[in-house]
Coordinates of C-alpha atoms in Angstrom, one line a residue:
Chain A
M1 CA 87.5 128.7 95.5
N2 CA 85.2 127.8 92.6
G3 CA 84.1 124.3 92.1
T4 CA 81.5 121.7 92.9
L5 CA 80.3 121.3 96.4
K6 CA 79.9 117.7 97.6
F7 CA 79.0 115.9 100.8
V8 CA 81.1 112.7 100.8
Q9 CA 83.2 110.3 102.9
G10 CA 86.9 110.6 103.1
N11 CA 87.3 107.6 100.9
E12 CA 85.2 109.3 98.2
A13 CA 87.3 112.5 98.7
C14 CA 90.3 110.4 97.8
V15 CA 88.5 109.1 94.7
E16 CA 87.7 112.7 93.7
G17 CA 91.3 113.7 94.2
A18 CA 92.6 110.7 92.2
L19 CA 90.3 111.5 89.3
Y20 CA 91.2 115.1 89.4
A21 CA 94.9 114.1 89.2
G22 CA 94.2 112.0 86.1
L23 CA 93.8 108.5 87.4
K24 CA 93.2 106.1 84.5
F25 CA 93.6 102.6 86.0
F26 CA 92.7 101.0 89.3
A27 CA 93.1 97.4 90.4
G28 CA 91.9 96.4 93.8
Y29 CA 90.4 93.8 96.1
P30 CA 87.6 94.4 98.6
I31 CA 88.7 95.1 102.2
T32 CA 87.2 97.1 105.0
P33 CA 87.5 100.0 105.6
S34 CA 88.9 101.0 102.1
T35 CA 86.3 99.3 99.9
E36 CA 84.4 102.4 99.0
I37 CA 87.4 103.6 97.0
A38 CA 87.2 100.5 94.8
E39 CA 83.4 100.7 94.6
S40 CA 83.4 104.3 93.6
L41 CA 86.1 103.9 91.0
A42 CA 84.4 100.9 89.5
Y43 CA 81.6 103.3 88.7
R44 CA 83.6 106.4 87.8
L45 CA 86.6 105.2 85.8
P46 CA 84.7 103.6 82.9
Q47 CA 82.7 106.8 82.6
I48 CA 85.9 108.6 81.6
G49 CA 87.2 105.7 79.5
G50 CA 89.5 104.5 82.3
K51 CA 89.8 100.9 83.5
F52 CA 88.9 99.2 86.7
I53 CA 89.6 95.6 87.6
Q54 CA 88.9 93.6 90.7
M55 CA 91.8 91.3 91.0
E56 CA 92.0 87.9 92.8
D57 CA 93.9 89.4 95.7
E58 CA 95.9 92.4 96.8
I59 CA 99.1 91.0 95.4
G60 CA 97.6 90.8 92.0
S61 CA 96.2 94.3 92.4
M62 CA 99.5 95.8 93.2
C63 CA 101.2 94.0 90.3
A64 CA 98.4 95.0 87.8
I65 CA 98.8 98.7 88.6
I66 CA 102.5 98.5 88.1
G67 CA 102.0 96.9 84.7
A68 CA 99.4 99.6 83.7
S69 CA 101.6 102.4 85.0
L70 CA 104.5 101.3 82.8
T71 CA 102.3 101.7 79.7
G72 CA 101.8 105.4 80.6
S73 CA 98.7 105.6 82.8
K74 CA 98.3 107.1 86.2
V75 CA 97.4 104.3 88.5
M76 CA 96.2 103.5 92.0
T77 CA 95.1 100.8 94.3
A78 CA 93.5 101.0 97.7
T79 CA 93.5 98.6 100.6
S80 CA 93.7 98.2 104.4
G81 CA 96.0 96.4 106.9
P82 CA 96.1 92.7 105.7
G83 CA 95.9 93.7 102.1
F84 CA 98.7 96.2 102.6
S85 CA 100.9 93.5 104.0
L86 CA 100.3 91.4 100.9
M87 CA 101.3 94.3 98.6
Q88 CA 104.8 94.7 100.2
E89 CA 106.8 92.6 97.7
A90 CA 105.4 94.3 94.6
L91 CA 105.7 97.7 96.3
G92 CA 109.4 97.0 96.5
Y93 CA 109.4 96.1 92.8
A94 CA 107.8 99.5 92.0
I95 CA 110.5 101.2 94.1
M96 CA 113.3 99.2 92.4
A97 CA 112.0 99.6 88.8
E98 CA 111.0 103.2 89.6
I99 CA 107.4 103.0 88.5
P100 CA 105.0 105.7 89.6
C101 CA 101.9 104.5 91.5
V102 CA 99.7 105.5 94.4
I103 CA 98.6 103.1 97.1
A104 CA 95.9 104.2 99.6
N105 CA 96.0 102.3 102.9
V106 CA 93.0 103.1 104.9
Q107 CA 94.3 101.9 108.2
R108 CA 92.5 99.6 110.6
G109 CA 93.6 97.9 113.8
G110 CA 96.3 95.3 113.5
P111 CA 98.2 93.0 113.6
S112 CA 96.5 90.3 111.5
T113 CA 92.8 90.7 110.9
G114 CA 92.8 92.9 114.0
L115 CA 90.0 95.4 114.2
A116 CA 88.4 95.4 110.7
T117 CA 86.0 98.3 111.3
R118 CA 87.9 100.4 113.8
G119 CA 90.4 103.2 113.2
A120 CA 94.1 102.9 113.9
Q121 CA 97.3 104.4 112.8
G122 CA 99.5 101.4 113.4
D123 CA 101.0 101.1 109.9
V124 CA 103.3 104.1 110.1
M125 CA 106.4 102.0 110.3
Q126 CA 105.1 99.3 108.0
S127 CA 104.5 101.9 105.3
R128 CA 108.1 103.0 105.8
W129 CA 109.8 99.6 106.1
G130 CA 107.2 97.0 105.0
T131 CA 109.1 95.9 101.9
H132 CA 112.5 94.3 102.3
G133 CA 115.9 96.0 101.8
D134 CA 117.1 99.6 102.1
H135 CA 114.8 101.9 100.3
A136 CA 113.1 105.3 100.4
I137 CA 109.3 105.8 100.2
V138 CA 106.9 108.7 100.3
V139 CA 104.0 108.5 102.7
M140 CA 101.3 111.1 103.0
T141 CA 98.1 111.6 105.0
A142 CA 95.4 114.2 105.8
S143 CA 92.8 115.0 108.4
N144 CA 89.8 116.4 106.6
N145 CA 88.1 115.8 103.3
Q146 CA 89.5 118.9 101.5
D147 CA 93.0 117.9 102.6
V148 CA 92.4 114.2 101.6
F149 CA 91.5 115.5 98.2
N150 CA 94.5 117.8 97.9
I151 CA 97.0 115.3 99.3
T152 CA 95.7 112.6 96.9
I153 CA 96.5 114.9 94.0
E154 CA 99.9 115.7 95.6
A155 CA 100.6 111.9 95.9
F156 CA 100.1 111.5 92.1
N157 CA 102.3 114.6 91.5
V158 CA 105.1 113.3 93.7
A159 CA 104.8 109.8 92.2
E160 CA 105.3 111.2 88.7
T161 CA 108.0 113.7 89.7
Y162 CA 110.2 111.1 91.4
R163 CA 109.1 107.9 89.7
T164 CA 108.2 106.3 93.0
P165 CA 105.3 104.7 94.7
V166 CA 103.5 107.0 97.1
I167 CA 101.4 105.7 100.0
L168 CA 98.4 107.5 101.2
L169 CA 98.1 106.5 104.8
F170 CA 94.5 107.3 105.8
D171 CA 92.6 105.7 108.6
E172 CA 89.1 104.3 109.1
V173 CA 87.9 107.4 110.9
M174 CA 89.0 109.7 108.0
G175 CA 87.9 107.2 105.4
H176 CA 84.3 107.1 106.7
T177 CA 83.9 110.7 107.9
R178 CA 81.3 112.5 105.9
E179 CA 81.8 116.2 105.4
R180 CA 81.9 118.8 102.7
L181 CA 84.3 118.8 99.9
I182 CA 84.7 121.3 97.2
V183 CA 86.1 119.9 94.0
P184 CA 87.8 122.8 92.3
E185 CA 87.5 123.6 88.6
K186 CA 89.9 121.9 86.2
D187 CA 93.4 123.5 86.1
E188 CA 93.0 125.2 89.5
I189 CA 95.4 122.7 91.1
P190 CA 98.6 122.1 89.1
L191 CA 99.1 118.5 88.0
V192 CA 102.4 116.8 87.2
E193 CA 102.3 114.8 84.0
R194 CA 104.7 112.0 83.3
L195 CA 108.1 113.1 82.1
R196 CA 108.5 111.3 78.7
T197 CA 111.7 110.9 76.8
S198 CA 112.5 113.0 73.8
V199 CA 114.5 110.2 72.3
K200 CA 112.9 109.2 69.0
G201 CA 111.7 105.7 68.2
G202 CA 114.4 103.5 66.6
V203 CA 117.1 105.4 68.5
D204 CA 118.7 103.8 71.6
Y205 CA 116.8 104.8 74.7
H206 CA 118.3 104.1 78.1
P207 CA 115.4 103.7 80.5
Y208 CA 117.6 103.9 83.6
L209 CA 120.1 106.6 82.6
P210 CA 119.3 109.7 84.8
R211 CA 119.4 113.2 83.3
E212 CA 121.6 115.8 84.9
D213 CA 118.9 116.7 87.4
G214 CA 118.6 113.1 88.4
R215 CA 115.2 112.5 86.8
L216 CA 114.6 109.6 84.4
P217 CA 112.4 110.3 81.5
M218 CA 110.1 107.4 80.7
S219 CA 109.0 105.8 77.5
D220 CA 105.5 104.3 77.6
F221 CA 106.0 100.5 77.8
G222 CA 104.8 98.8 74.7
G223 CA 105.5 101.9 72.6
V224 CA 108.3 102.9 70.3
H225 CA 111.2 101.9 72.5
R226 CA 111.9 98.3 73.6
Y227 CA 113.6 97.9 76.9
N228 CA 113.8 95.6 79.9
V229 CA 112.4 96.2 83.3
T230 CA 113.4 94.1 86.2
G231 CA 113.4 94.0 90.0
L232 CA 117.0 92.9 90.0
Y233 CA 119.7 95.5 90.3
H234 CA 120.1 96.8 86.8
D235 CA 122.2 98.9 84.5
M236 CA 121.1 101.9 82.4
W237 CA 119.6 99.4 79.9
G238 CA 117.4 97.9 82.6
F239 CA 119.4 94.7 82.3
P240 CA 120.3 92.7 85.5
S241 CA 123.8 93.5 86.9
E242 CA 125.8 92.4 89.9
N243 CA 128.5 94.8 89.2
P244 CA 129.3 96.4 92.7
A245 CA 129.5 99.9 91.2
V246 CA 126.2 99.5 89.5
V247 CA 124.5 98.1 92.6
D248 CA 126.0 100.8 94.8
G249 CA 125.1 103.6 92.4
L250 CA 121.5 102.3 92.1
I251 CA 120.7 102.0 95.8
H252 CA 122.0 105.5 96.4
H253 CA 120.1 106.8 93.5
L254 CA 116.9 105.2 94.8
T255 CA 117.3 106.6 98.3
D256 CA 118.9 109.9 97.5
K257 CA 116.2 111.0 95.0
I258 CA 113.7 111.1 97.9
R259 CA 116.0 112.0 100.8
N260 CA 117.6 114.9 99.0
N261 CA 114.2 116.3 98.3
V262 CA 112.7 116.0 101.7
H263 CA 112.2 119.8 101.9
T264 CA 110.2 119.9 98.6
I265 CA 108.2 116.7 99.4
T266 CA 107.2 117.6 102.9
Q267 CA 103.8 119.0 103.5
Y268 CA 102.5 120.1 106.9
K269 CA 100.2 122.5 108.6
E270 CA 100.9 124.5 111.7
Y271 CA 98.7 126.3 114.2
F272 CA 100.0 128.7 116.8
I273 CA 103.5 127.2 116.9
E274 CA 105.4 130.4 117.2
D275 CA 104.8 131.2 120.8
A276 CA 103.6 127.7 121.9
R277 CA 105.1 126.3 125.1
T278 CA 103.2 123.1 124.5
I279 CA 103.3 121.6 121.0
L280 CA 101.1 118.8 119.9
I281 CA 102.3 116.8 116.9
S282 CA 99.7 114.7 115.1
Y283 CA 98.4 113.5 111.7
G284 CA 95.4 112.0 110.1
S285 CA 92.1 111.9 111.9
T286 CA 93.8 112.3 115.3
A287 CA 95.0 115.7 114.2
R288 CA 91.3 116.8 114.1
S289 CA 90.9 116.3 117.8
A290 CA 94.3 117.8 118.5
L291 CA 93.3 120.9 116.6
H292 CA 90.0 121.1 118.4
H293 CA 91.8 120.9 121.7
V294 CA 94.4 123.6 120.7
L295 CA 91.6 126.0 119.6
N296 CA 89.8 125.4 122.9
R297 CA 92.8 126.1 125.0
R298 CA 94.0 129.1 123.0
K299 CA 90.7 130.7 123.8
R300 CA 91.6 130.4 127.4
G301 CA 95.0 131.9 126.9
E302 CA 97.1 128.8 127.0
Y303 CA 100.3 128.8 124.9
I304 CA 99.6 125.6 122.9
G305 CA 100.1 124.9 119.2
L306 CA 99.7 122.0 116.7
L307 CA 102.0 120.7 114.1
E308 CA 100.0 118.6 111.8
L309 CA 102.2 116.4 109.6
Q310 CA 100.9 115.5 106.1
T311 CA 104.1 113.9 104.9
L312 CA 105.2 111.2 107.3
W313 CA 108.0 109.8 105.2
P314 CA 110.5 110.9 104.3
F315 CA 110.6 112.2 107.9
H316 CA 111.7 115.8 108.0
G317 CA 113.6 115.7 111.3
D318 CA 115.1 119.2 110.8
L319 CA 111.6 120.7 110.5
I320 CA 110.5 119.0 113.7
R321 CA 113.6 120.1 115.6
E322 CA 113.2 123.7 114.4
K323 CA 109.5 123.9 115.2
C324 CA 110.0 122.4 118.7
K325 CA 113.1 124.2 119.7
N326 CA 111.3 126.6 122.2
A327 CA 108.7 124.2 123.4
E328 CA 108.6 123.1 127.0
L329 CA 106.5 120.1 126.2
V330 CA 106.0 118.2 122.9
V331 CA 103.2 115.7 122.8
V332 CA 102.7 113.3 120.0
T333 CA 99.2 112.1 119.7
E334 CA 98.5 109.0 117.5
M335 CA 96.5 105.8 117.5
N336 CA 99.4 103.4 118.0
L337 CA 102.1 102.6 120.5
G338 CA 104.3 105.5 119.6
Q339 CA 105.5 104.9 116.0
L340 CA 105.9 108.5 115.1
Y341 CA 106.6 109.5 118.7
R342 CA 109.9 107.7 118.6
Q343 CA 110.9 109.5 115.4
V344 CA 110.1 112.8 117.0
K345 CA 112.1 112.0 120.1
I346 CA 115.2 111.3 117.9
A347 CA 114.7 114.5 116.0
V348 CA 114.4 117.1 118.8
D349 CA 117.0 118.8 120.9
H350 CA 115.3 117.8 124.1
P351 CA 113.9 114.3 123.8
E352 CA 113.1 114.3 127.5
R353 CA 110.4 116.9 126.8
V354 CA 108.6 114.6 124.3
F355 CA 105.6 112.5 125.4
L356 CA 103.0 110.3 123.8
A357 CA 99.3 110.7 124.1
N358 CA 97.7 107.6 122.4
R359 CA 95.0 105.1 122.3
V360 CA 95.3 101.6 120.8
D361 CA 91.9 100.2 121.7
G362 CA 90.1 100.9 118.5
V363 CA 88.5 104.0 119.9
F364 CA 89.0 107.4 118.2
I365 CA 91.0 109.9 120.3
T366 CA 88.7 112.7 121.2
P367 CA 89.6 116.2 122.2
T368 CA 88.6 115.3 125.8
D369 CA 91.0 112.3 125.7
I370 CA 93.8 114.7 124.7
K371 CA 92.9 117.2 127.4
N372 CA 93.0 114.4 130.0
M373 CA 96.2 112.9 128.8
L374 CA 97.9 116.3 128.8
R375 CA 96.8 116.9 132.4
L376 CA 98.4 113.5 133.3
I377 CA 101.6 114.3 131.5
Q378 CA 101.7 117.7 133.2
G379 CA 101.1 116.1 136.6
R380 CA 97.8 117.9 137.1
G381 CA 95.6 114.9 137.4
V382 CA 92.5 114.3 135.4
Chain B
M1 CA 112.9 89.5 59.9
A2 CA 115.7 87.1 60.6
I3 CA 115.5 85.1 63.8
K4 CA 118.6 86.8 65.2
D5 CA 116.9 90.2 64.9
Y6 CA 114.5 89.1 67.5
I7 CA 117.2 88.6 70.1
R8 CA 119.4 90.9 72.2
E9 CA 122.7 89.6 71.3
R10 CA 124.6 91.7 73.7
F11 CA 123.0 89.9 76.6
F12 CA 124.3 86.5 75.5
P13 CA 125.6 84.0 76.5
H14 CA 122.5 83.0 78.4
I15 CA 122.5 81.7 82.0
W16 CA 121.0 78.3 81.3
C17 CA 122.9 75.0 82.0
P18 CA 124.1 72.8 79.1
G19 CA 121.3 70.6 78.0
C20 CA 118.6 72.8 79.4
G21 CA 115.3 72.7 77.5
H22 CA 114.5 76.4 77.9
G23 CA 116.7 77.4 75.0
M24 CA 114.6 75.1 72.8
V25 CA 111.5 76.9 73.9
L26 CA 113.1 80.2 73.1
N27 CA 114.0 78.8 69.7
A28 CA 110.5 77.7 68.9
L29 CA 109.1 81.0 70.2
L30 CA 111.4 83.1 68.0
R31 CA 110.5 80.9 65.0
A32 CA 106.8 81.6 65.8
F33 CA 107.5 85.4 65.8
E34 CA 109.4 85.1 62.5
D35 CA 106.6 83.1 60.8
L36 CA 103.9 85.4 62.0
A37 CA 106.1 88.4 61.0
I38 CA 105.0 90.4 64.0
S39 CA 106.6 93.7 64.7
K40 CA 108.8 93.6 67.8
N41 CA 107.1 96.7 69.0
E42 CA 103.8 94.8 69.2
I43 CA 105.1 92.0 71.5
V44 CA 105.3 92.3 75.3
M45 CA 106.9 89.5 77.2
V46 CA 106.2 89.4 81.0
S47 CA 108.0 86.9 83.1
G48 CA 108.4 86.1 86.8
I49 CA 111.3 84.5 88.6
G50 CA 113.2 81.3 87.9
C51 CA 115.3 79.9 85.1
S52 CA 112.4 80.1 82.7
A53 CA 111.7 83.7 83.5
R54 CA 115.1 84.8 82.2
I55 CA 113.9 84.0 78.7
S56 CA 112.4 87.5 78.5
G57 CA 115.8 89.3 78.8
Y58 CA 117.1 87.7 75.7
V59 CA 114.3 88.7 73.4
D60 CA 114.3 92.1 71.7
V61 CA 110.6 92.9 72.5
H62 CA 109.1 94.9 75.4
T63 CA 110.2 92.8 78.3
L64 CA 109.1 93.0 81.9
H65 CA 110.9 90.7 84.3
T66 CA 108.8 90.8 87.5
I67 CA 108.5 89.0 90.8
H68 CA 107.9 85.3 91.5
G69 CA 104.5 84.0 90.5
R70 CA 103.0 87.3 89.6
A71 CA 103.8 87.7 85.9
L72 CA 100.2 87.1 84.9
A73 CA 99.0 89.9 87.2
F74 CA 101.5 92.4 85.8
A75 CA 100.5 91.2 82.3
T76 CA 96.9 91.8 83.1
G77 CA 97.6 95.5 84.0
V78 CA 99.6 95.9 80.7
K79 CA 96.9 94.3 78.6
M80 CA 94.1 96.2 80.2
S81 CA 95.9 99.5 79.4
R82 CA 97.1 98.5 76.0
P83 CA 94.8 95.8 74.6
E84 CA 96.3 96.1 71.1
L85 CA 99.6 94.5 72.3
N86 CA 100.4 90.8 72.1
L87 CA 101.1 89.6 75.7
I88 CA 103.3 86.5 76.1
V89 CA 104.0 85.2 79.6
P90 CA 106.6 82.4 79.9
M91 CA 106.6 80.7 83.3
G92 CA 108.2 77.8 85.0
D93 CA 106.2 75.2 86.9
G94 CA 106.7 76.8 90.3
D95 CA 106.1 80.3 88.9
A96 CA 102.9 79.3 87.2
L97 CA 101.3 76.8 89.5
A98 CA 102.8 77.1 93.0
I99 CA 103.2 80.7 94.0
G100 CA 101.4 81.9 90.9
G101 CA 98.6 79.3 90.8
N102 CA 95.9 81.7 91.9
H103 CA 96.8 84.3 89.2
F104 CA 96.9 81.4 86.7
I105 CA 93.4 80.2 87.3
H106 CA 91.9 83.7 87.5
A107 CA 93.6 84.9 84.3
A108 CA 92.1 81.8 82.6
R109 CA 88.7 82.5 84.1
R110 CA 88.7 86.0 82.7
N111 CA 89.8 84.8 79.3
I112 CA 92.1 87.8 79.0
D113 CA 94.1 87.7 75.8
I114 CA 97.4 86.4 77.0
T115 CA 99.6 83.6 75.8
A116 CA 100.7 81.7 78.9
I117 CA 103.6 79.2 78.4
V118 CA 104.3 76.8 81.2
M119 CA 107.8 75.5 80.8
N120 CA 107.4 72.3 82.8
N121 CA 110.7 70.8 83.9
R122 CA 109.2 69.4 87.1
I123 CA 111.8 71.1 89.4
Y124 CA 112.9 74.4 90.9
G125 CA 116.1 74.9 88.9
M126 CA 117.2 78.3 90.0
T127 CA 117.3 77.4 93.6
G128 CA 119.0 74.1 93.0
G129 CA 116.5 71.3 92.7
Q130 CA 113.5 71.4 95.0
Y131 CA 110.2 69.7 94.1
S132 CA 107.5 71.7 92.3
P133 CA 103.8 71.1 92.0
L134 CA 104.5 69.3 88.8
S135 CA 107.3 67.0 90.0
G136 CA 104.9 64.2 90.7
Y137 CA 104.5 61.5 93.3
G138 CA 107.5 59.3 93.8
T139 CA 110.1 61.7 92.4
L140 CA 113.2 62.9 94.2
A141 CA 114.4 66.4 94.9
T142 CA 116.6 68.2 97.4
T143 CA 113.5 68.9 99.5
A144 CA 112.2 65.4 98.9
P145 CA 115.3 63.4 99.7
F146 CA 113.3 60.1 100.5
I147 CA 110.3 60.4 98.2
N148 CA 108.0 63.1 97.0
I149 CA 104.5 62.5 98.3
D150 CA 103.0 65.5 96.6
H151 CA 100.8 64.7 93.6
A152 CA 101.3 66.8 90.5
F153 CA 98.8 69.0 88.8
D154 CA 97.7 68.1 85.3
V155 CA 98.2 71.5 83.7
V156 CA 95.9 70.8 80.8
E157 CA 93.0 69.7 83.1
L158 CA 93.6 72.6 85.4
A159 CA 93.6 75.2 82.5
K160 CA 90.5 73.6 81.0
A161 CA 88.6 73.7 84.3
A162 CA 89.7 77.3 84.9
G163 CA 88.3 78.4 81.6
A164 CA 91.2 78.9 79.3
T165 CA 90.0 79.0 75.7
F166 CA 93.1 77.5 74.1
V167 CA 94.9 74.7 75.9
A168 CA 97.7 72.6 74.4
R169 CA 100.7 70.5 75.4
T170 CA 103.9 69.7 73.6
T171 CA 107.5 68.9 74.5
T172 CA 111.0 70.0 73.6
Y173 CA 111.3 67.0 71.3
H174 CA 108.5 68.3 69.2
V175 CA 109.9 71.8 68.5
K176 CA 108.0 72.2 65.2
Q177 CA 104.7 71.4 66.9
M178 CA 105.7 73.8 69.7
S179 CA 106.3 76.6 67.3
E180 CA 102.9 75.9 65.6
L181 CA 101.1 75.9 68.9
F182 CA 102.8 79.2 69.9
K183 CA 101.6 80.8 66.6
E184 CA 98.1 79.5 67.1
A185 CA 98.0 80.8 70.6
I186 CA 99.4 84.2 69.7
L187 CA 96.8 84.6 66.9
R188 CA 93.9 83.6 69.1
E189 CA 92.1 86.2 71.2
G190 CA 91.7 84.9 74.7
F191 CA 93.7 83.1 77.4
S192 CA 95.9 80.4 75.9
V193 CA 97.9 77.9 77.8
I194 CA 100.7 75.9 76.3
E195 CA 102.4 73.4 78.5
V196 CA 105.9 72.5 77.3
L197 CA 107.5 69.5 78.8
T198 CA 111.2 70.5 79.0
Q199 CA 114.2 68.9 80.5
C200 CA 116.3 69.9 83.4
P201 CA 119.2 67.4 83.2
T202 CA 121.1 69.3 85.9
Y203 CA 118.6 68.9 88.8
F204 CA 115.6 66.8 87.9
G205 CA 117.5 64.5 85.6
R206 CA 120.4 63.9 88.0
K207 CA 118.2 63.4 91.1
N208 CA 115.8 61.1 89.3
K209 CA 118.4 59.2 87.2
A210 CA 116.7 60.3 84.0
G211 CA 119.9 60.2 82.1
S212 CA 121.5 62.9 79.9
A213 CA 119.7 65.8 78.3
V214 CA 119.4 63.7 75.1
D215 CA 117.9 60.8 77.0
M216 CA 115.4 63.1 78.6
V217 CA 114.4 64.6 75.3
K218 CA 114.0 61.1 73.8
S219 CA 111.8 60.2 76.7
F220 CA 109.4 63.0 75.6
K221 CA 109.2 61.3 72.2
D222 CA 108.7 57.8 73.7
N223 CA 106.3 58.8 76.5
T224 CA 103.9 61.1 74.6
T225 CA 101.3 60.5 71.9
P226 CA 99.1 62.8 69.9
V227 CA 95.7 63.7 71.4
G228 CA 93.1 61.1 70.7
S229 CA 95.5 58.5 69.3
K230 CA 95.0 54.8 69.5
A231 CA 98.3 54.4 71.3
K232 CA 96.7 56.1 74.3
L233 CA 94.0 53.5 74.5
E234 CA 96.6 50.7 74.4
S235 CA 99.0 52.4 76.8
P236 CA 97.1 54.7 79.2
G237 CA 100.4 55.9 80.8
L238 CA 101.3 57.9 77.7
I239 CA 101.0 61.7 78.0
E240 CA 98.9 63.2 75.3
R241 CA 100.1 66.2 73.4
G242 CA 98.4 68.5 70.9
I243 CA 95.4 70.8 71.2
F244 CA 92.9 70.0 74.0
V245 CA 90.7 73.1 74.0
Q246 CA 90.0 75.6 71.2
K247 CA 86.9 77.6 71.7
D248 CA 85.7 81.1 71.0
L249 CA 84.5 83.0 73.9
P250 CA 84.4 86.8 74.5
E251 CA 87.8 88.2 75.4
Y252 CA 88.1 90.2 78.6
T253 CA 89.4 93.6 77.4
R254 CA 86.8 93.6 74.7
E255 CA 84.2 92.8 77.3
Y256 CA 85.5 95.8 79.3
D257 CA 84.8 98.0 76.3
K258 CA 81.2 97.1 76.8
V259 CA 81.4 98.2 80.4
I260 CA 82.8 101.6 79.2
E261 CA 80.0 101.9 76.7
R262 CA 77.4 101.3 79.4
A263 CA 79.1 103.6 81.9
M264 CA 79.3 106.4 79.4
K265 CA 75.6 106.3 78.8
K266 CA 75.1 106.8 82.5
R267 CA 77.2 110.0 82.7

């Protein structure tokens, strides 16, 4: 791969990915451990004629990016636990009004102020269900700088394709890990640009009338078409409606557009799954340790593999079941009390074979931790 | 363009109660548009939640009906991306100064070019008559059944202190003045605040025995006086209306252009 070699933190790799994807507007509020994303973009965005604003809080940040996205810009915000909690209402608005945007949540220990400077993966369920009401959401993550870069680009692509918010669920360890990153040449990675309507100005444009393929071409807000955008249930004009058929149609449209495309949206990596009797399932920084352990044990002839999930939501249960069908043991390793573990248990044919190897004390799960926890699970003692 | 060309007729009748003052604000706003002869494509109206917020749906401009209290934050994103557009943000008293109070003072502090209209009817109408931060001490509401012990903000003083560069107050009795103030605010570059005292006969009026809609509108005539008038010296209880602040300070999106200029030199 050609490109520019850099030595950066995960948070900066995310910035590089966002800029590569065409980010033009960022609004944010300082919070550990995500602040470097805002700092870096405050410097980089105006250099390309983009805009950066530090808002008065995370609520305002989320609202500002939605407003900017509507006008046609690719947008993003970044935050951590408490800030992510504050963003939930506006996140629901972006889901309802179908406004593309990317939210990076560099996870820290919660609940509340929790562990501001320590890694955690406790927002897996919040990212899925944080905003009220039935809805669909896309949540992605990665375990090394190159993947953080790539998945950030993918987040923008998915956001544009499905007119949806996409959450990048990183964690403190990943955000602050310095390692190499190659930023590829322009055009090497395909970008999805906004699908704009072909309806001419002065002609009736229906902002919420899906095409045959289910996609909704947008018209840059403030441009040649005047329309209404609302967080209420709305008709094809974007005007509020309480008509049961309209409400039912919209909620299914909003959830189906993600659920029906779970195969396309889902990204994952697998290592030695084919003949593995023990399968580790992990994501984010924890997957680094899991991979390290798997490589170590493979050298010793153990039949162990790793399934690294990069798309957490929509949850691809069929994929998990398929990959785990021959495994004697499935161990989910994550820095929480089993948020993804429970999903895996529901998905597989043999839930009794699924175990959790976790830490929730703010300490990163090391390969040795995984080794020891596996020995305990297998009844071999530490 | 005729006034009716600025509205979305198919979305009428509106949801407001008989006697509500919000329609009068809509009227004055549309007249301001007509007088200024602004193209509908150049106006963006961003609103939050509440009776007042529904105003955006009825106007045939770019309309963004958002969440409670956050209209100014959404508007900030739109304005930053498209500085050439005219941003108008109509809000109720709760929308602007309770849940949205923080966004209000910070938008004013930045002096971003937005026209903020505070439709002050001293009550939460949409939810059925709870006290707002503008209801005032001694009033009654469904959530203040004995007496309201919360003191009200003075919108003008608050906007002044927060740094708004155009601050005015008027009432639904003074529709012509209202329209003139809207025009002035739209033409100005910077954060403009216009407080409009408006009547809610259904909830505030009924709870506080303020009489009919007509009585309430009349009270705006009787209880207000032009800024700096002698009447205010004689009767300090009168509420002043007119322009309180009008100053030229650098506007936020123009200032950001300077940031871009500096940043590009450092590439």
